[in-house]
XYZ file of C-alpha atoms in Angstrom:
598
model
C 0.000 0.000 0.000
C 1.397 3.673 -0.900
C 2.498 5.934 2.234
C -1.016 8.660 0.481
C -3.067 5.232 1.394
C -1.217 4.607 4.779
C -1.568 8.766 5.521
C -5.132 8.568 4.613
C -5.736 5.978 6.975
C -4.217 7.198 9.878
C -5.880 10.317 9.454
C -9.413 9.048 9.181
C -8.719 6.111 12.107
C -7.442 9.289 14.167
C -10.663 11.487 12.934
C -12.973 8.614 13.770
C -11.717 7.743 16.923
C -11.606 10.881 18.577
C -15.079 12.372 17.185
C -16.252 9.208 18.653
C -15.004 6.367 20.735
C -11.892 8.545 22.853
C -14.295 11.732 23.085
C -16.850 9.416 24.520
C -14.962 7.061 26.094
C -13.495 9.349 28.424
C -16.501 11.668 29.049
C -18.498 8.389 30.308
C -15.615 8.295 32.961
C -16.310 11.930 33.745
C -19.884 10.921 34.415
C -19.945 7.577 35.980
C -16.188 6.986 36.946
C -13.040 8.138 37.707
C -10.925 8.835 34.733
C -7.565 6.795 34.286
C -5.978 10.121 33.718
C -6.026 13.721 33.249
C -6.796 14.760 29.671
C -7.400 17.357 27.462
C -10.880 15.923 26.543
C -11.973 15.788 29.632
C -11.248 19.172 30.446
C -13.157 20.317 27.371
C -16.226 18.706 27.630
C -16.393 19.587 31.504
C -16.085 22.737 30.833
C -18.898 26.128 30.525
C -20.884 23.804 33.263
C -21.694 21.546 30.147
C -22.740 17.882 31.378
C -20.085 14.985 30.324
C -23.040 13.243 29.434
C -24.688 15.586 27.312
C -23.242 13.832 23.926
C -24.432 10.641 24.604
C -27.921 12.073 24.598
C -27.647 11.061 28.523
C -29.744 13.475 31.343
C -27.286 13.207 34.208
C -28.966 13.771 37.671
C -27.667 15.363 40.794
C -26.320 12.617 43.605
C -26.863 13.282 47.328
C -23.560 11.801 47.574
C -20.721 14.281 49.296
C -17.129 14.384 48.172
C -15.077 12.542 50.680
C -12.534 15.806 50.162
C -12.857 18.888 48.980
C -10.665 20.463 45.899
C -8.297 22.610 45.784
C -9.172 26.097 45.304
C -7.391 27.364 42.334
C -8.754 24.591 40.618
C -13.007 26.056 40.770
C -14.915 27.454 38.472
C -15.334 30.966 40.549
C -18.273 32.936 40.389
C -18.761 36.350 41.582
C -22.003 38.127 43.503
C -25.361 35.428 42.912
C -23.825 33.624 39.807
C -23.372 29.497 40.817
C -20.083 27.768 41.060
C -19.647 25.457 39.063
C -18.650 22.331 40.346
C -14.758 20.971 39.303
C -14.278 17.597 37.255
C -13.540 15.820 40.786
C -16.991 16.753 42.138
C -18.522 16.019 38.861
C -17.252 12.472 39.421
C -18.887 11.597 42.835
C -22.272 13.966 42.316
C -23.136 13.171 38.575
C -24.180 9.751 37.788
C -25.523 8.218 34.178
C -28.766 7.063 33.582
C -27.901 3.972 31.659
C -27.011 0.578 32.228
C -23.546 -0.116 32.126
C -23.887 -3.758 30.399
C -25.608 -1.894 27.812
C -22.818 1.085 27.931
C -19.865 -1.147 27.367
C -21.469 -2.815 24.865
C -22.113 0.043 22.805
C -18.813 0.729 22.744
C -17.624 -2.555 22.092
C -19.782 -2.596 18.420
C -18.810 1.453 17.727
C -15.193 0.431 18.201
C -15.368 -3.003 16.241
C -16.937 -0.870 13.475
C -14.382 1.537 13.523
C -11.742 -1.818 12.910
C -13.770 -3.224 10.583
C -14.458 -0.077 8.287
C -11.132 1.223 8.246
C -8.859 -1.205 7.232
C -8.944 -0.896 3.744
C -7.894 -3.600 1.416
C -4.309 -2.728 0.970
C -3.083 -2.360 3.925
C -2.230 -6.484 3.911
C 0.597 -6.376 1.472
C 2.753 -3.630 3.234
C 5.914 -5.713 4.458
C 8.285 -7.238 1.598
C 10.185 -10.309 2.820
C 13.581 -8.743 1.029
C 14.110 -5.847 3.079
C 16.696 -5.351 5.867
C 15.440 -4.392 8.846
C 17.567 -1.924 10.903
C 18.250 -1.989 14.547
C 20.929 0.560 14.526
C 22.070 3.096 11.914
C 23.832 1.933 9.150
C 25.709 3.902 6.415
C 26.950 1.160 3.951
C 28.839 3.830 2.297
C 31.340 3.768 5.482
C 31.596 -0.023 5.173
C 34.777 -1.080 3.120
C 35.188 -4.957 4.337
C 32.241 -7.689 4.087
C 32.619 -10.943 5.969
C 30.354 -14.309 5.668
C 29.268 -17.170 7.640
C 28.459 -19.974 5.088
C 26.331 -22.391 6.214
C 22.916 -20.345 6.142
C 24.485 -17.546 5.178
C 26.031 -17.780 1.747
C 24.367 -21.004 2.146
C 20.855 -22.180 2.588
C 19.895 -25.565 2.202
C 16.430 -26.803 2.068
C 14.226 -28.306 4.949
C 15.088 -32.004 3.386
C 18.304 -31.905 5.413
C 16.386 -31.515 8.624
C 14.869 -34.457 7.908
C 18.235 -36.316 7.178
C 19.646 -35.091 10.131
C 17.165 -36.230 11.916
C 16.985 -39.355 10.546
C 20.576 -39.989 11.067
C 20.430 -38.889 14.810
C 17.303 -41.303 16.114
C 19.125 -43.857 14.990
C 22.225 -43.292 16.039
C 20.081 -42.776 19.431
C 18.788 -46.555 19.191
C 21.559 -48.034 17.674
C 24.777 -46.973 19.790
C 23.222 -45.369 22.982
C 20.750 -48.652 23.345
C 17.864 -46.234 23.571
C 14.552 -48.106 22.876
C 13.643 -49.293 19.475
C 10.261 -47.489 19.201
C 11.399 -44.399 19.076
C 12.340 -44.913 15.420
C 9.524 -45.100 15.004
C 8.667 -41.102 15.466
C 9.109 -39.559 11.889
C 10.448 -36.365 11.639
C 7.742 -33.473 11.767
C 8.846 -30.499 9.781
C 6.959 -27.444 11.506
C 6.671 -28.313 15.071
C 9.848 -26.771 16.586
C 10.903 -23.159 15.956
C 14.144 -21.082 16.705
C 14.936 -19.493 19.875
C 13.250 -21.964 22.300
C 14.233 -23.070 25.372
C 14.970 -26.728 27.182
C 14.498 -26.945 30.868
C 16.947 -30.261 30.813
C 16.253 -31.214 34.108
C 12.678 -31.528 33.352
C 12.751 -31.804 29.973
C 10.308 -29.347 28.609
C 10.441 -27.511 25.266
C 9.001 -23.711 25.610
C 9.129 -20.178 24.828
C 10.433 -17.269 27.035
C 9.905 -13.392 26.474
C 12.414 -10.749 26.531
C 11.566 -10.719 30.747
C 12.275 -13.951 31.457
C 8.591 -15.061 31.409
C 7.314 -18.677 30.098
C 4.408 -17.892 27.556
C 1.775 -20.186 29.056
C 0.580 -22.294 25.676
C 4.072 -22.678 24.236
C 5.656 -25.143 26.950
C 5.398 -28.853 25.773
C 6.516 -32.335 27.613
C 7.392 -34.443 24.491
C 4.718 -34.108 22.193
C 1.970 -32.738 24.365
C 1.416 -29.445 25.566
C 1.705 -28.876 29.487
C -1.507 -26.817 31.093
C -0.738 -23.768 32.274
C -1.557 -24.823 36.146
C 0.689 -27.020 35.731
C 3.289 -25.032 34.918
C 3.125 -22.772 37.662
C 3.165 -25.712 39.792
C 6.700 -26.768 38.293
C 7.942 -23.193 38.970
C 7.115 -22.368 42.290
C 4.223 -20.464 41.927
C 5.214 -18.539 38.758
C 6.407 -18.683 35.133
C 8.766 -16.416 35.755
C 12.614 -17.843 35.133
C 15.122 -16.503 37.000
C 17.987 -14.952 34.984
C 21.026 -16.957 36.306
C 18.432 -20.520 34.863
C 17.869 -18.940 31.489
C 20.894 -18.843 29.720
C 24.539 -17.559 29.484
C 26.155 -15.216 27.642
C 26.269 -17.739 24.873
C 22.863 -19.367 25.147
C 23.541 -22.014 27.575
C 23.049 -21.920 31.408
C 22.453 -24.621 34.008
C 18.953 -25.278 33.921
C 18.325 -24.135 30.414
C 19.902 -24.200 26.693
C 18.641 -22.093 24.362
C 18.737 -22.945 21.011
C 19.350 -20.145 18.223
C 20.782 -21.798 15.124
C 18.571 -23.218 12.203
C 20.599 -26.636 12.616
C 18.570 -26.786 15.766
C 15.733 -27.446 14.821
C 16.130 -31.272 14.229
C 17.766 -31.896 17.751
C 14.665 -30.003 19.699
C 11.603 -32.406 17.663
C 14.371 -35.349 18.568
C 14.391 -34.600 22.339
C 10.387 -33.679 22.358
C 9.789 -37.478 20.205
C 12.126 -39.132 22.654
C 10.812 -37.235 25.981
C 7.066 -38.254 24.468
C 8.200 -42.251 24.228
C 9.159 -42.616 27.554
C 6.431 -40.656 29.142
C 3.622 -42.411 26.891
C 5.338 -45.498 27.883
C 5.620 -44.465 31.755
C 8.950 -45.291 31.690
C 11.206 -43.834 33.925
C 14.464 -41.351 32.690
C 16.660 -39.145 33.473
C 16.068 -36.010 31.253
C 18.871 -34.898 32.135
C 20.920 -37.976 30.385
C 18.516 -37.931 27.770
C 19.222 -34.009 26.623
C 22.976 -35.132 26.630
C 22.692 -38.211 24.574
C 20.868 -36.652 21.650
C 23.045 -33.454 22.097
C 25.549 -35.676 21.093
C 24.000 -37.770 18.434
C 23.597 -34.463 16.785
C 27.210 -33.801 17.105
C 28.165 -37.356 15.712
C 25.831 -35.729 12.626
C 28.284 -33.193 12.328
C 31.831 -35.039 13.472
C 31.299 -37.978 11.353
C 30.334 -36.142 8.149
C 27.284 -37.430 7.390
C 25.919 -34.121 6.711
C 28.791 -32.766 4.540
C 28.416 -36.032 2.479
C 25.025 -35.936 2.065
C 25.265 -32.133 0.318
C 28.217 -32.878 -1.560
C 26.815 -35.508 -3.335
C 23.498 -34.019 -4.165
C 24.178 -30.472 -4.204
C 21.325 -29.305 -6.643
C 18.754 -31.611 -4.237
C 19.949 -29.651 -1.183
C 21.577 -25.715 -1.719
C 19.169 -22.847 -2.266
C 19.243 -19.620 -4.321
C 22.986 -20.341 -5.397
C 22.932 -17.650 -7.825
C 21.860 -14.904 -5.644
C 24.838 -15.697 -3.367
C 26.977 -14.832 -6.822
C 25.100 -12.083 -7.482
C 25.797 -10.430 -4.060
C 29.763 -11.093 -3.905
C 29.940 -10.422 -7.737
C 28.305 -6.789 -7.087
C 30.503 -6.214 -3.594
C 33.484 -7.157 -5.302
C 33.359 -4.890 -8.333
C 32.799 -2.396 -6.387
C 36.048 -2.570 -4.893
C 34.886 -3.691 -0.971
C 37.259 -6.461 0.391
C 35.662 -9.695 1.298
C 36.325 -12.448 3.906
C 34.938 -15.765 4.976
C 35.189 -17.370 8.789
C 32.847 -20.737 8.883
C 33.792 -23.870 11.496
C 32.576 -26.345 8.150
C 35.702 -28.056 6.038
C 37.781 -26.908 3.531
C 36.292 -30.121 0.640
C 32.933 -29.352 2.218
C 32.735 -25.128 1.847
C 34.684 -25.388 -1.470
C 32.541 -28.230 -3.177
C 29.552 -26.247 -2.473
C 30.816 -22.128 -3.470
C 32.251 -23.299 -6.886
C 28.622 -24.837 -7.401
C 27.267 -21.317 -6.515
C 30.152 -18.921 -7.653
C 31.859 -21.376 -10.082
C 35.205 -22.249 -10.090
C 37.289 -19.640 -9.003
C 35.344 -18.581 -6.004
C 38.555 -17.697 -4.030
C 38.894 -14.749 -6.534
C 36.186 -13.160 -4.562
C 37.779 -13.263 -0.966
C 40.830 -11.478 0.321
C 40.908 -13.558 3.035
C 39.121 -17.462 3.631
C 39.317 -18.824 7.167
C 37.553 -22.698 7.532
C 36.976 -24.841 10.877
C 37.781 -21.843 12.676
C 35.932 -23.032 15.746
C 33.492 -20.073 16.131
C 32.582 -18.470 19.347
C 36.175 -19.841 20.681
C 37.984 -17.816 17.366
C 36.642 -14.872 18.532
C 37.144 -14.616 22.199
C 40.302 -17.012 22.759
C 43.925 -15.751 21.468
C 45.442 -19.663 21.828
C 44.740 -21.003 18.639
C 47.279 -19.648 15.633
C 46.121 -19.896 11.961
C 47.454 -22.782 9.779
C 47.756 -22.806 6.226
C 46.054 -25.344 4.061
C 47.170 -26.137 0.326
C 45.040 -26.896 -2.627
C 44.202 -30.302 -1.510
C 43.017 -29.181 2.168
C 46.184 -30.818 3.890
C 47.919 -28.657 6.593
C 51.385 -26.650 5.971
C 53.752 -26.038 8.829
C 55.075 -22.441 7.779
C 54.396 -19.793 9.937
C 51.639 -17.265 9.629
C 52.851 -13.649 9.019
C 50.294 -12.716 7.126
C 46.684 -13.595 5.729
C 47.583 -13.365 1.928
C 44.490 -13.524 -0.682
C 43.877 -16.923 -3.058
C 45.335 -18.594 0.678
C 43.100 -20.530 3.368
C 43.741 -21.376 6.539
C 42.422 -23.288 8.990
C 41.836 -22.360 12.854
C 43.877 -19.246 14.559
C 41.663 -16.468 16.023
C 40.113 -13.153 15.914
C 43.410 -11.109 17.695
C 45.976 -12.357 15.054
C 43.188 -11.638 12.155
C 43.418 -8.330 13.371
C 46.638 -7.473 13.984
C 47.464 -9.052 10.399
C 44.712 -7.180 8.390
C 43.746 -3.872 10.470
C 40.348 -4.248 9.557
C 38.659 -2.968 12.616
C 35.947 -0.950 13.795
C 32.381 -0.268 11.870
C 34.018 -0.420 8.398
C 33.545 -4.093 9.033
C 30.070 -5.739 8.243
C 29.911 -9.475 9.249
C 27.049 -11.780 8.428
C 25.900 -15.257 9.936
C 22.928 -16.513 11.099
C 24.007 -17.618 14.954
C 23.480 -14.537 16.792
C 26.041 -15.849 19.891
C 28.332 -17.910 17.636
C 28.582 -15.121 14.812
C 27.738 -11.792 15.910
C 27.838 -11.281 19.599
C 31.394 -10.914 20.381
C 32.181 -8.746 17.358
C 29.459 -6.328 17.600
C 29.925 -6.399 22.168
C 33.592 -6.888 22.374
C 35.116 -5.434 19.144
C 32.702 -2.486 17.592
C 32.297 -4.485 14.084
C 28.911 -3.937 12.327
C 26.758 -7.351 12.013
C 24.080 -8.236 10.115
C 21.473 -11.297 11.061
C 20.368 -13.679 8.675
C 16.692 -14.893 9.478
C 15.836 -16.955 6.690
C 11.968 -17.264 9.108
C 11.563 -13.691 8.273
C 9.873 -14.844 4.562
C 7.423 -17.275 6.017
C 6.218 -14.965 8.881
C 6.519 -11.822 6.426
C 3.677 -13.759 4.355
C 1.440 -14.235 7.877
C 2.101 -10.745 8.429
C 0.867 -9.620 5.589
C -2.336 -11.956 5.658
C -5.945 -10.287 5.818
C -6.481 -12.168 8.705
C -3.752 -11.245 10.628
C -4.324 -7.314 10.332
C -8.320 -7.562 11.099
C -7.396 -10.550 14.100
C -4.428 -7.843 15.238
C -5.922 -4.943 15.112
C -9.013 -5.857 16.745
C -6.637 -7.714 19.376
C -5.203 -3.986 20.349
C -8.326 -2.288 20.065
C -9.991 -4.817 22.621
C -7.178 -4.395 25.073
C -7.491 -0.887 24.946
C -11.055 -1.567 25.719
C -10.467 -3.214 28.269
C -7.492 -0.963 29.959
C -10.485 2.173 29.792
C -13.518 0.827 30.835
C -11.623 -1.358 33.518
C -12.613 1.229 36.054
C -16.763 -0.154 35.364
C -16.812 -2.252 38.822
C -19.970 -3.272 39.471
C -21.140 -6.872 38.745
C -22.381 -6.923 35.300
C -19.750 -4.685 33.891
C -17.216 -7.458 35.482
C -19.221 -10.034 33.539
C -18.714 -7.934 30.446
C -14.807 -7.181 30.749
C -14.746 -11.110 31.799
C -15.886 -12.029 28.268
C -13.767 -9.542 26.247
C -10.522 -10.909 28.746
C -12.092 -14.665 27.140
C -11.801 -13.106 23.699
C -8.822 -11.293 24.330
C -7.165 -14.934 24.983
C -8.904 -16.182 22.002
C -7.534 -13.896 19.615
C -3.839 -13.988 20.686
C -4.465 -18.101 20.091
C -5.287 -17.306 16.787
C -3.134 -14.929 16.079
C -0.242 -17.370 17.429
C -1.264 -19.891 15.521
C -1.081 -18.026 12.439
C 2.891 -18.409 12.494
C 2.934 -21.975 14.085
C -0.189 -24.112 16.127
C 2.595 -24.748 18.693
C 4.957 -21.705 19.545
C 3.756 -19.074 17.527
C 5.844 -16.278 15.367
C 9.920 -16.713 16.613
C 9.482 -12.619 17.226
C 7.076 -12.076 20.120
C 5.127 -13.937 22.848
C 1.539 -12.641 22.609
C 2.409 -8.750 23.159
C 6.165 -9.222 24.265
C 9.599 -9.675 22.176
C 10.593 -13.227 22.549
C 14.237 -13.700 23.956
C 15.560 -14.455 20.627
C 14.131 -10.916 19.634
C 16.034 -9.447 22.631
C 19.116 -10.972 21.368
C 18.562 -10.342 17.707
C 17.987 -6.386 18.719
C 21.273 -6.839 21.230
C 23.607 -8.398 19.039
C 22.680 -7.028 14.897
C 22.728 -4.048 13.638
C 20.759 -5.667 10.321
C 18.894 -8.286 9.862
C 17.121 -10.100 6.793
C 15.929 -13.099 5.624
C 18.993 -13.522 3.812
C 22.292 -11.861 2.175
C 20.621 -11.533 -1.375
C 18.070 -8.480 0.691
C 21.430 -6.948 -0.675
C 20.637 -6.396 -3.944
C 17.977 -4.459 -3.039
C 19.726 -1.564 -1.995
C 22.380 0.706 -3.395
C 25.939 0.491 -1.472
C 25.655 4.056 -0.593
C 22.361 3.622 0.958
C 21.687 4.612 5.068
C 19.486 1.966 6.881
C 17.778 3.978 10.009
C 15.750 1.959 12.253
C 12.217 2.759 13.127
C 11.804 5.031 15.728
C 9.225 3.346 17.980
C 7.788 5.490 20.970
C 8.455 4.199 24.299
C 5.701 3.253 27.091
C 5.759 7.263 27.893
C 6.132 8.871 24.756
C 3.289 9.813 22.108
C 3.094 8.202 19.010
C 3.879 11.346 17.171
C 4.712 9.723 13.619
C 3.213 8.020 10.691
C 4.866 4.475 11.559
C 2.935 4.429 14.812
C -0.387 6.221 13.561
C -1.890 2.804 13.673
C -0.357 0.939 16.314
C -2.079 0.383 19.547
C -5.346 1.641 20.682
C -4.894 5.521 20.488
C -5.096 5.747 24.037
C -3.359 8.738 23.905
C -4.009 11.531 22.207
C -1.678 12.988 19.555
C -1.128 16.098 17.341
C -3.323 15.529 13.940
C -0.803 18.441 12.075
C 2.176 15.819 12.459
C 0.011 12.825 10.774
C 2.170 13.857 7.571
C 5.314 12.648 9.041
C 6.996 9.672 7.285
């Protein structure tokens, strides 16, 4: 949709609401309630002695009923010889009471408001996020960048979701066949969309869940196996609360005593293994040690890895399992001839990394990079100085000379982040890294040595499509507009008005289900819980300046170009700007003259 269509919009949402639903929202709490704040509305319609309830077509009548304490007295209407005072807004409140029934009240406002979703959301506005753009945490001018570095495996490689299932495969059994673990748990096929990145393992009572950016478990994501734990249950198994204490979440690298988080998109396999294995023993009653168990398929992953399996499997079918080849070209090809140096750190093989870029980039791929690092043990390369950088010939065996400098057409194999800067000087926020771990690539250079990193979150496409879903803006917007409901008329006490606010809480729940399982039926969207950033979103903000779904976003833009992220207003601020026009319930009002911005 254009930014004239988002503009008009705004405008009309903001002329809508506050001709009708804020205006008379907020005088009903003048005339029955206590307002939830001071306002300029309220002041306005209180004031020449006009009733609050005079727009609703309502015939307030005077209370017996005293003010427990007076006002202050700069704050009166004063009147001079036989003219009345007029009573102030606080008096107003405890003598002036509406003759209407408040069921009926908050229903009205229920309908006006659901009209006001339904009416103005116009057809367009579901197609306004494209899955190939960067996203911007912090400001980036790529015109200061000079160096480009790469991950590759999901970064100048993606592979397709057929390798999960090999993996997989390849792990279960290893499970049943070397660790002696029970023979049906082959049978538990894979199941593609069940896990999703950035969840969290409780090992010592092995369940699979989701935690916010506060260290809170969103009730309806935490699963024992297979089957989803209730919520009462949950708060049984944490004291109380599903709050998790920070020292249980994680570490700095996503790992912490009671928990492991994991991050990468080679994950995914090892979290449905541990949920099919945890579900065979507890179907079975058997006893276990989760504990033992979240070990043992930790490393029947690894054995994956160690042994080769996966390498072999790509190498010898790379059309069947590497994505999107040519748009990795395209993007080096277009950074190159523009004269930016290029590097490559990945912890995958020498056979293995060059097998699969002279399938993408053709032969001489090295031509590209000024510098090519392999099994460089990443997070270790770039926080431990032990490890110094061996050269590798053409064949991939080791050379013994020493290292005095990292020459171009060269690899090498190990060493660390101190000698690769020392040897280069490429330092600083000229340097733009990519990878898709956000501990294992990105958090020590962007924390611990002021490099620029980008994020590559090849999810971003599928929930970009949800997103942009008619059913997800009506099912969202609604969702906000209820809750601000709900946060204004929550002061409407008495018993039917409970019963009321009890159903919209009921529908409240109902929509964030939906809305949840828009992006997946088990853990929802990878980005928030219900109204909260996930932890992986806390991370990916923390650790990225960037992030996309993947490195060929890069074609999109010009070299020169600025990314500036959104500014977003705080709990506090006003939503002054066009990006937030929309957002939220309007609950506070906002200067119609700056509706033009962006």
């Amino acid at each position: 949709m254009s930014c004239q269509k988002i503009r008009t919009f705004s405008h009309a949402l903001w002329q809508t609401s506050k001709s009708t639903s804020l205006c008379k929202v907020y005088v009903a709490s003048c005339g029955s309630v206590a307002s939830t704040g001071p306002t300029t509305q309220i002041g306005k319609c209180c004031e020449d002695e006009q009733s609050c309830g005079s727009d609703l077509g309502i015939q307030p009548v005077r209370s017996t009923a005293i003010p427990t304490s007076p006002s202050p007295a700069n704050h009166r209407h004063v009147a001079s010889n036989n003219q009345r005072v007029s009573p102030t807004l606080s008096e107003r409140a405890f003598t002036t009471e509406l003759q209407i029934d408040s069921k009926t009240y908050l229903w009205s406002r229920y309908n006006e408001m659901k009209r006001l979703v339904h009416d103005l959301i116009p057809p367009g506005v579901c197609n306004l996020l494209n899955p190939s753009t960067i996203y911007a945490n912090n400001e980036v001018d790529l015109d200061e960048v000079d160096i480009y570095g790469f991950d590759y495996d999901y970064t100048l490689a993606l592979y397709s979701n057929t390798l999960d299932t090999m993996i997989y495969n390849t792990a279960r059994d290893f499970l049943v066949k070397h660790y002696k673990y029970p023979e049906g748990i082959s049978k538990y096929d894979y199941i593609p969309n069940f896990a999703a990145r950035g969840l969290h393992y409780d090992i010592q009572k092995g369940l699979l869940m989701k935690i916010d950016a506060f260290h809170y478990i969103q009730l309806g994501t935490v699963y024992r196996g297979l089957k989803p734990v209730p919520d009462h249950e949950v708060l049984e198994l944490y004291g109380g609360t599903h709050h998790v204490p920070l020292q249980e979440v994680s570490g700095f690298y996503g790992k912490g005593p009671m928990m492991k988080q994991f991050m990468d998109v080679f994950s995914i396999p090892e979290m449905t293994l541990l949920a099919a294995a945890n579900d065979y023993f507890n179907s079975n009653d058997i006893e276990y040690d989760p504990g033992h168990l979240y070990k043992d398929v930790s490393d029947a992953i690894g054995m994956v890895h160690i042994k080769g399996y996966m390498y072999k499997w790509i190498m010898q079918d790379l059309d069947k399992y590497i994505l999107r080849g040519d748009e990795t070209y395209a993007v080096l090809h277009r950074l190159a001839s523009h004269g930016k140096k290029l590097f490559l750190i990945t912890n995958s093989p020498f056979s293995f990394v060059d097998k699969g870029m002279k399938y993408m980039v053709g032969k001489d791929w090295r031509d590209f990079f000024d510098v090519v690092i392999v099994q460089a043990d990443k997070p270790h390369f770039f926080n431990n100085c032990g490890k110094p950088f061996r050269r590798l010939d053409g064949n991939g065996d080791l050379q013994w000379d020493k290292i005095k400098s990292l020459d171009k057409g060269q690899i090498y194999k190990q060493g660390n982040l101190f000698d690769f800067l020392r040897l280069t000087g490429w330092r600083g926020s000229k340097v733009l890294y990519f990878g898709d771990h956000l501990y294992s690539d990105l958090a020590d250079l962007m924390l611990r040595h002021g490099w620029r990193t980008g994020a590559i979150v090849p999810e971003l496409e599928v929930e970009t499509r949800v997103v942009n879903t008619e059913q997800y803006a009506q099912s969202l917007t609604w969702l906000q507009a209820l809750t601000g409901l709900l946060e204004r008329m929550q002061m409407h006490r008495d018993l039917k008005s409970k019963e009321v606010l009890q159903d919209w809480l009921k529908e409240r729940e109902e929509l964030r289900a939906v809305t949840k399982n828009l992006f997946n039926p088990h853990f929802g969207s990878i980005f928030r819980t219900c109204h909260n950033p996930t932890f992986f979103s806390r991370r990916l903000c923390r650790f990225s300046d960037l992030y996309m779904a993947s490195i060929s976003c890069l074609l999109n833009y010009d070299l020169s170009y600025t990314f500036y992220p959104r500014r977003t207003p705080l709990q506090h601020e006003a939503p002054l700007w066009m990006d937030q026009l929309c957002t939220g319930c309007m609950k506070t009002p906002f200067l119609e003259e700056m509706a033009h911005i962006r």
